[in-house]
GROMACS .gro file of N, CA, C and O in nm:
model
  368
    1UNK      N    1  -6.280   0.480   7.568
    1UNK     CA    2  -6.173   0.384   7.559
    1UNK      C    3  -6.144   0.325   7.696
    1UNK      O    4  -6.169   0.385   7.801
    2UNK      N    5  -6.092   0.208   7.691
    2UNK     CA    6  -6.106   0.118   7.810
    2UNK      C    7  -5.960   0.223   7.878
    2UNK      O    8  -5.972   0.284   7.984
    3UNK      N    9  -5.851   0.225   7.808
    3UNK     CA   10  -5.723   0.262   7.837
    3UNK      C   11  -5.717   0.387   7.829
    3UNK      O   12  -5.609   0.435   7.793
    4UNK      N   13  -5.814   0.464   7.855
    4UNK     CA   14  -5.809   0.636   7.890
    4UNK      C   15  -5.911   0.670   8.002
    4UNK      O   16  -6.029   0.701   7.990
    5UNK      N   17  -5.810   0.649   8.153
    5UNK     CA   18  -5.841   0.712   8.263
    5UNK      C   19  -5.946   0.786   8.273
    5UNK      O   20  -6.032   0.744   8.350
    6UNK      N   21  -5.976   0.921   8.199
    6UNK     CA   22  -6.086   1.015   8.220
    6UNK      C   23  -6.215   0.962   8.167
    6UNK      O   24  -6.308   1.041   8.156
    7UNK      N   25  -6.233   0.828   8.131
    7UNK     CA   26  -6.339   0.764   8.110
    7UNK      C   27  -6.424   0.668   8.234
    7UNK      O   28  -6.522   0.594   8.231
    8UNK      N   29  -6.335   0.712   8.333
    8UNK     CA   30  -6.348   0.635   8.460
    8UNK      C   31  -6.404   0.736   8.554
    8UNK      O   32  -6.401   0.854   8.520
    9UNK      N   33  -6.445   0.709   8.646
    9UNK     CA   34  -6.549   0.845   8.734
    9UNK      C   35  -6.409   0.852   8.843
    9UNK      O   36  -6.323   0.764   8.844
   10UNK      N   37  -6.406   0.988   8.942
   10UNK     CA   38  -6.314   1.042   8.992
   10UNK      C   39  -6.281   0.904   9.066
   10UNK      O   40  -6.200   0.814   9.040
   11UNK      N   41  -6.406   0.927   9.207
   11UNK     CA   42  -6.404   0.764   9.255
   11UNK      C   43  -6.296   0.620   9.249
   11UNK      O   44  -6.205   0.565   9.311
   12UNK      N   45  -6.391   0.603   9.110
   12UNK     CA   46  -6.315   0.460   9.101
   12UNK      C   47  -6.168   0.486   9.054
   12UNK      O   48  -6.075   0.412   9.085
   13UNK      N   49  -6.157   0.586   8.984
   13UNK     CA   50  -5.997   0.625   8.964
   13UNK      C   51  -5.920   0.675   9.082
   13UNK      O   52  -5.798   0.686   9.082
   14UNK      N   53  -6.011   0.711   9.201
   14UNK     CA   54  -5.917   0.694   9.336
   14UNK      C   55  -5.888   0.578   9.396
   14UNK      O   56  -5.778   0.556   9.446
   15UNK      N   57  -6.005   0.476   9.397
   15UNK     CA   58  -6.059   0.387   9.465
   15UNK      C   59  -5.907   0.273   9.397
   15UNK      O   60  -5.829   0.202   9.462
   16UNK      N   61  -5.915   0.294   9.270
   16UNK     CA   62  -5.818   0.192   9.186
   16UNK      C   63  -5.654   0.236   9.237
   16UNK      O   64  -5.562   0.171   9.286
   17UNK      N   65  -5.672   0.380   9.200
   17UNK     CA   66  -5.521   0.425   9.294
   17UNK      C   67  -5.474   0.335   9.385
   17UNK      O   68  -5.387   0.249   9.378
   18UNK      N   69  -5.582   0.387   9.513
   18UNK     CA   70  -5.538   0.337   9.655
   18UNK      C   71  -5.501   0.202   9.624
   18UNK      O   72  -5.383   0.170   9.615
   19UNK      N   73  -5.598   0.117   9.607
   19UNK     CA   74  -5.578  -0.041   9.553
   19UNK      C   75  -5.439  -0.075   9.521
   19UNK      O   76  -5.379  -0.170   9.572
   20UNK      N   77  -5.405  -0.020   9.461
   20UNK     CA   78  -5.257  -0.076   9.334
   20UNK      C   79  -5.128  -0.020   9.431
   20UNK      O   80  -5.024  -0.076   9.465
   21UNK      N   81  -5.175   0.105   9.457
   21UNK     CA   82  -5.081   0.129   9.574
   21UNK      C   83  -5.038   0.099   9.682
   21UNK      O   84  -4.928   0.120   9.733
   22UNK      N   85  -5.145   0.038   9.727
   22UNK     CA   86  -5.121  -0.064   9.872
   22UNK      C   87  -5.070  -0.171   9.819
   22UNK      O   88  -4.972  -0.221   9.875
   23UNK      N   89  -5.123  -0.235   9.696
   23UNK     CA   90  -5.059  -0.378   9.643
   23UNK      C   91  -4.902  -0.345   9.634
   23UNK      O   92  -4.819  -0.415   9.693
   24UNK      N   93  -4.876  -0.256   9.572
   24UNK     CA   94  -4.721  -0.219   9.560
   24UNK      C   95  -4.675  -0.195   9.703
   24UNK      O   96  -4.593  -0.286   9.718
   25UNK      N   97  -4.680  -0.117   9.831
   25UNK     CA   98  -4.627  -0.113   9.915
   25UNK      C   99  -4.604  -0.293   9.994
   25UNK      O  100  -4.495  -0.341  10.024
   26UNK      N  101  -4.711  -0.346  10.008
   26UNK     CA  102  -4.717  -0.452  10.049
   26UNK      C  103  -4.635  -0.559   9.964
   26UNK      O  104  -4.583  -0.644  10.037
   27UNK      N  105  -4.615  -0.573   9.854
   27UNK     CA  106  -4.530  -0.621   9.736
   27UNK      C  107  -4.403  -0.628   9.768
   27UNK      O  108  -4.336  -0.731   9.769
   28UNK      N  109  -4.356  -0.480   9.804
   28UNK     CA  110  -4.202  -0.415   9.829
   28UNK      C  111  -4.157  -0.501   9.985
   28UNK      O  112  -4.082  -0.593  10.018
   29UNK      N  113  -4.258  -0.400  10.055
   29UNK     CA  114  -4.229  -0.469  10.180
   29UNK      C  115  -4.260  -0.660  10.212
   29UNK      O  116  -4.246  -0.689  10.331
   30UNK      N  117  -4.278  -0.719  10.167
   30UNK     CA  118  -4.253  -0.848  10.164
   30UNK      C  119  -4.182  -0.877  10.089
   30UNK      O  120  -4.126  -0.985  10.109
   31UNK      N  121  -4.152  -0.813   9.985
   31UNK     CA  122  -4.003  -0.884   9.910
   31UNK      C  123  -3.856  -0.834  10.007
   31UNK      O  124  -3.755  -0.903  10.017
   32UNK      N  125  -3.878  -0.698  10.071
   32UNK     CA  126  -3.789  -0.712  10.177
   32UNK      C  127  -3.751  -0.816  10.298
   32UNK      O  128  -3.646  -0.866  10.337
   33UNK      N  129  -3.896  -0.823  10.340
   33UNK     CA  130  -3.873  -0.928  10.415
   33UNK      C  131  -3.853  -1.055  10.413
   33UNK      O  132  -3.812  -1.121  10.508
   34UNK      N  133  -3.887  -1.102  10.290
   34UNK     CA  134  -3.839  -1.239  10.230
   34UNK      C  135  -3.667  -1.239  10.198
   34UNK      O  136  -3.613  -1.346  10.226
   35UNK      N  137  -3.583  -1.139  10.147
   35UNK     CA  138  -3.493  -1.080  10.176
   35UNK      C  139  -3.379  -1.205  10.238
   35UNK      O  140  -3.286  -1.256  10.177
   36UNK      N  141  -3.431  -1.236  10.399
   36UNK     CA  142  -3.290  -1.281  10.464
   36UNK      C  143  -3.355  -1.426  10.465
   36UNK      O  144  -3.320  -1.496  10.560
   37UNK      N  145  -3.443  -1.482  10.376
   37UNK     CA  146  -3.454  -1.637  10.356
   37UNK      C  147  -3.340  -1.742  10.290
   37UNK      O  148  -3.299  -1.692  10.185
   38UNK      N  149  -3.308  -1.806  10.304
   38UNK     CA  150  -3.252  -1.865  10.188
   38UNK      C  151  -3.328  -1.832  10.032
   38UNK      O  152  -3.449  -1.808  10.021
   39UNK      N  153  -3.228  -1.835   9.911
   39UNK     CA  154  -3.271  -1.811   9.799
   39UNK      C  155  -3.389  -1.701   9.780
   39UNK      O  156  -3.484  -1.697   9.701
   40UNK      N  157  -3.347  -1.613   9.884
   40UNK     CA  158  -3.464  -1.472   9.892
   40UNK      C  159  -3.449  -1.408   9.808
   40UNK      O  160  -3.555  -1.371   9.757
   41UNK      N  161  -3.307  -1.353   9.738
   41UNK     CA  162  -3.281  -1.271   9.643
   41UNK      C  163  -3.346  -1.302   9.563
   41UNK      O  164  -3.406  -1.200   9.531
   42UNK      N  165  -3.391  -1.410   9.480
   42UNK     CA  166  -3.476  -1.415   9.417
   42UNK      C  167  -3.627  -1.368   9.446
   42UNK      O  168  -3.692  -1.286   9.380
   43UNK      N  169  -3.665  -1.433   9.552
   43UNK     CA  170  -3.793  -1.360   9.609
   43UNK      C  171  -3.798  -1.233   9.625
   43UNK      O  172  -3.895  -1.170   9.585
   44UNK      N  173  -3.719  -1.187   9.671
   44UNK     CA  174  -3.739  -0.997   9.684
   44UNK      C  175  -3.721  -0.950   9.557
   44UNK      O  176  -3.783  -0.851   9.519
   45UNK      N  177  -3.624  -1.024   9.468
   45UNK     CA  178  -3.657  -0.946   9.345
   45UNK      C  179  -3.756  -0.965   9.287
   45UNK      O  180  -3.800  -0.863   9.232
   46UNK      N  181  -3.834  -1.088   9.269
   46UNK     CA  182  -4.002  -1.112   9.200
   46UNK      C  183  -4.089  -0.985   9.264
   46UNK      O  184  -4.149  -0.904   9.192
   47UNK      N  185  -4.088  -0.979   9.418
   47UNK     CA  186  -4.206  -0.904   9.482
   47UNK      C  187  -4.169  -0.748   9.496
   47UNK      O  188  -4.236  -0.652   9.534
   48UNK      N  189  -4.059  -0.758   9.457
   48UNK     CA  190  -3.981  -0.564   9.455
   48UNK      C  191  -4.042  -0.536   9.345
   48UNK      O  192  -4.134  -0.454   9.341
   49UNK      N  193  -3.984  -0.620   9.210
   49UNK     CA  194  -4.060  -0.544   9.083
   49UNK      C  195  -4.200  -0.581   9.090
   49UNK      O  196  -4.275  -0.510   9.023
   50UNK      N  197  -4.257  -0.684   9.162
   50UNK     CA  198  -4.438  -0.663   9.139
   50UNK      C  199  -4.505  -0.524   9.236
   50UNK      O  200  -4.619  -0.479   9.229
   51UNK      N  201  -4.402  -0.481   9.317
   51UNK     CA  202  -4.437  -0.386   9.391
   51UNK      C  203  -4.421  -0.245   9.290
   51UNK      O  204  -4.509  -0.159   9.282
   52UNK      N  205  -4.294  -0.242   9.218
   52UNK     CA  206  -4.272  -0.095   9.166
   52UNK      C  207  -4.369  -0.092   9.043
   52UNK      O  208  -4.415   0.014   8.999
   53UNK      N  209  -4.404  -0.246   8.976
   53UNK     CA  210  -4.516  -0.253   8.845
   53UNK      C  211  -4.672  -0.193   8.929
   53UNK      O  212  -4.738  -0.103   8.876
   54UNK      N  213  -4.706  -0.244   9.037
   54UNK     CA  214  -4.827  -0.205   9.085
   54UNK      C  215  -4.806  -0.040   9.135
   54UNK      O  216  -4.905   0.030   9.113
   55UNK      N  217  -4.723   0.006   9.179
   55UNK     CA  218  -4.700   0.189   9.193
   55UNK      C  219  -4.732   0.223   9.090
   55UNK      O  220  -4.842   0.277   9.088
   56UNK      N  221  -4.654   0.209   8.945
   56UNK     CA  222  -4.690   0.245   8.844
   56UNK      C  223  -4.815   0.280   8.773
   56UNK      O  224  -4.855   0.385   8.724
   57UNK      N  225  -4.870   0.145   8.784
   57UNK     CA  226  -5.043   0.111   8.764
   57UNK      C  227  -5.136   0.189   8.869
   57UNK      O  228  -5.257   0.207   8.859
   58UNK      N  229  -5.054   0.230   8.970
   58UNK     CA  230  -5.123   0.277   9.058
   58UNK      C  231  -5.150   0.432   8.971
   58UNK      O  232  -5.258   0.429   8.911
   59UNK      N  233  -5.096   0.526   8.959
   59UNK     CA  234  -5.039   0.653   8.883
   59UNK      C  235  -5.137   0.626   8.740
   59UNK      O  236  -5.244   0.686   8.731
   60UNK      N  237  -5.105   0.557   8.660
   60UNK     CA  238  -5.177   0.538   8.547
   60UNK      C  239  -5.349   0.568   8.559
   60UNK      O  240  -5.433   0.609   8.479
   61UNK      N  241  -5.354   0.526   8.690
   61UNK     CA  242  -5.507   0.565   8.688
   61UNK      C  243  -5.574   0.737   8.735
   61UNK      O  244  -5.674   0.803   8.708
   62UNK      N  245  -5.493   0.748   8.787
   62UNK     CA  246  -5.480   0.900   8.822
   62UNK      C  247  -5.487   0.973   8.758
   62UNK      O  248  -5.563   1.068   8.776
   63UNK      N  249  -5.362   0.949   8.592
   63UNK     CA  250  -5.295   1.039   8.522
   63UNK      C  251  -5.348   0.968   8.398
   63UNK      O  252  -5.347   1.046   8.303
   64UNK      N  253  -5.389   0.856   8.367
   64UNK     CA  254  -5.383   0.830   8.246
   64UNK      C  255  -5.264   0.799   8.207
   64UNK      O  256  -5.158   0.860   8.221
   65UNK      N  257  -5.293   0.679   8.145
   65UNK     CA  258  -5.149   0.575   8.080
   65UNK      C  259  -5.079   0.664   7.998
   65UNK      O  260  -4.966   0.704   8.024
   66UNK      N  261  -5.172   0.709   7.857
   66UNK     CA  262  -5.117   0.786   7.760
   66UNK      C  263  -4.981   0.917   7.861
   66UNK      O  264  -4.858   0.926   7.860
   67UNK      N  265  -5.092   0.991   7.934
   67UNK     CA  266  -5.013   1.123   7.989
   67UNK      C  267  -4.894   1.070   8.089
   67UNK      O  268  -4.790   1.136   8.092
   68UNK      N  269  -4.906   0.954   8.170
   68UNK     CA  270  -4.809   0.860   8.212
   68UNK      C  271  -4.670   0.825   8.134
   68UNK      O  272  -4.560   0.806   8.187
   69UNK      N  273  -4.691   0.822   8.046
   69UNK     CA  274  -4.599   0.770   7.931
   69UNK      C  275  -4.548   0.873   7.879
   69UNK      O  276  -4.432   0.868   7.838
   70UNK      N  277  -4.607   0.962   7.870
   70UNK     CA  278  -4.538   1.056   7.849
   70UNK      C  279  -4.438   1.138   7.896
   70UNK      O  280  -4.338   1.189   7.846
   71UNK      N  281  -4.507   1.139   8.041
   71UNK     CA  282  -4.447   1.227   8.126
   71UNK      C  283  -4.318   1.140   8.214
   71UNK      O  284  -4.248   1.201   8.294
   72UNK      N  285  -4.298   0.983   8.185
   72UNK     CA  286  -4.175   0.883   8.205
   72UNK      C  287  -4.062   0.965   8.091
   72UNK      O  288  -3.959   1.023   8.122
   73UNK      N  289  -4.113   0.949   7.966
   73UNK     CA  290  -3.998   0.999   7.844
   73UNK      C  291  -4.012   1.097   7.814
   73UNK      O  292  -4.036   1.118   7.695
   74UNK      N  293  -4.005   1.183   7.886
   74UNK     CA  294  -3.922   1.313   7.908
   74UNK      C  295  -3.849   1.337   7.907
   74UNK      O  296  -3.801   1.281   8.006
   75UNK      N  297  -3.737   1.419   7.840
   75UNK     CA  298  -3.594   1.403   7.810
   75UNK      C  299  -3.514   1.381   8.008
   75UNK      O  300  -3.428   1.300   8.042
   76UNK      N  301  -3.584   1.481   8.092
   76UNK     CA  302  -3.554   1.507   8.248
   76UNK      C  303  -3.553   1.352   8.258
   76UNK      O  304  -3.441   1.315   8.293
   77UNK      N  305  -3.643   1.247   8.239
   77UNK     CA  306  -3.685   1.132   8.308
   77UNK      C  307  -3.627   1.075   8.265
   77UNK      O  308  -3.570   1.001   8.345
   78UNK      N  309  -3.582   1.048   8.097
   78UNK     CA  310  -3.559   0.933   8.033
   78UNK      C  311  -3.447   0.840   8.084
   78UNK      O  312  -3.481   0.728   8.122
   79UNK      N  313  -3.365   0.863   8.087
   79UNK     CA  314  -3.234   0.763   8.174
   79UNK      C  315  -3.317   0.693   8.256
   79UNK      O  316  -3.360   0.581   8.225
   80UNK      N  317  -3.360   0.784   8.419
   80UNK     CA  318  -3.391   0.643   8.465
   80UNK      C  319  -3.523   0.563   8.438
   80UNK      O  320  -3.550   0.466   8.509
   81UNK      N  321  -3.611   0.606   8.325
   81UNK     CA  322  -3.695   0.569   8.287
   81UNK      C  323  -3.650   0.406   8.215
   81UNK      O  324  -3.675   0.296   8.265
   82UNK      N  325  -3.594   0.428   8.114
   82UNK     CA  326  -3.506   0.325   8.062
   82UNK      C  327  -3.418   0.204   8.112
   82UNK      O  328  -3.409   0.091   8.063
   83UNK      N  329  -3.357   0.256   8.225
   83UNK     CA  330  -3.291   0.206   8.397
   83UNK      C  331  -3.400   0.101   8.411
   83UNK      O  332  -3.411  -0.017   8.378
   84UNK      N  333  -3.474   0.188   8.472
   84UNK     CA  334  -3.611   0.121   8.530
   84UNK      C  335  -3.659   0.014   8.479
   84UNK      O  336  -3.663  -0.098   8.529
   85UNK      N  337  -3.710   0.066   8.332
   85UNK     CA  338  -3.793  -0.073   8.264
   85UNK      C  339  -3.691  -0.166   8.200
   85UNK      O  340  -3.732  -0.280   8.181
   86UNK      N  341  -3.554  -0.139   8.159
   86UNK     CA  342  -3.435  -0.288   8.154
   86UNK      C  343  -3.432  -0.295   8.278
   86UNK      O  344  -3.404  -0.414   8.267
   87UNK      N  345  -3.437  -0.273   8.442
   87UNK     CA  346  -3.446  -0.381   8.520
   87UNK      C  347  -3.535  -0.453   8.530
   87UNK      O  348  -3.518  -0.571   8.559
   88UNK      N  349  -3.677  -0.389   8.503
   88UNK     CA  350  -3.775  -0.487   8.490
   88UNK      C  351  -3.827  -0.605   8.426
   88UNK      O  352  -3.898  -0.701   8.454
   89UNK      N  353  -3.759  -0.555   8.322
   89UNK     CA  354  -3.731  -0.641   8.192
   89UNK      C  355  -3.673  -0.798   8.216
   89UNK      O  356  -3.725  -0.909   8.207
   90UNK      N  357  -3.531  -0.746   8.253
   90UNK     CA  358  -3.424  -0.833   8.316
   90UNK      C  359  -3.465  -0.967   8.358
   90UNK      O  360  -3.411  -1.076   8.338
   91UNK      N  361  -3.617  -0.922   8.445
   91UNK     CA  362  -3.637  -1.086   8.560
   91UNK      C  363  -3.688  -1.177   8.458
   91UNK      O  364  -3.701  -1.294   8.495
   92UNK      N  365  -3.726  -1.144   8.316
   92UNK     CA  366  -3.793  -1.234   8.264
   92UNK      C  367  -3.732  -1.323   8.177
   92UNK      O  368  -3.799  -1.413   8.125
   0.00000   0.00000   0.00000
């Protein structure tokens, strides 16, 4: 299956990690710094959530979406799980 991680060799499921994870740090940190522009709030919020969507994706490859998803709605997680994806939700 395209959408089950352990079908992917260790490698490229690191290789994809790192990737998504740097996209997300770099994401965050330029939506910070866009921040003190005029009409930035908007900009930091587009590139904050493309940063916390690419962390995510980052993990998914690691863990597998399915076991990912799971391990978000967890009774421990669920609040800010829910938090999380209605803010993400929100920008659209």
């Amino acid at each position: 299956k395209v959408l089950d991680a352990s079908t992917l060799s260790f490698g490229t499921r690191v290789r994809w990690f790192a990737i998504c994870f740097v996209a997300g740090i770099v994401c965050s940190i330029l939506g910070t710094a866009l921040l003190w522009l005029p009409k930035g709030i908007k900009l930091f919020a587009v590139f904050y959530t493309l940063g916390n969507i690419a962390a995510l994706a980052s993990t998914c490859f690691l863990m597998g979406p399915v076991k990912q998803l799971k391990a978000m709605f967890e009774p421990k997680r669920l609040i800010a799980t829910v938090v999380m994806l209605v803010s993400i939700l929100s920008l659209l």
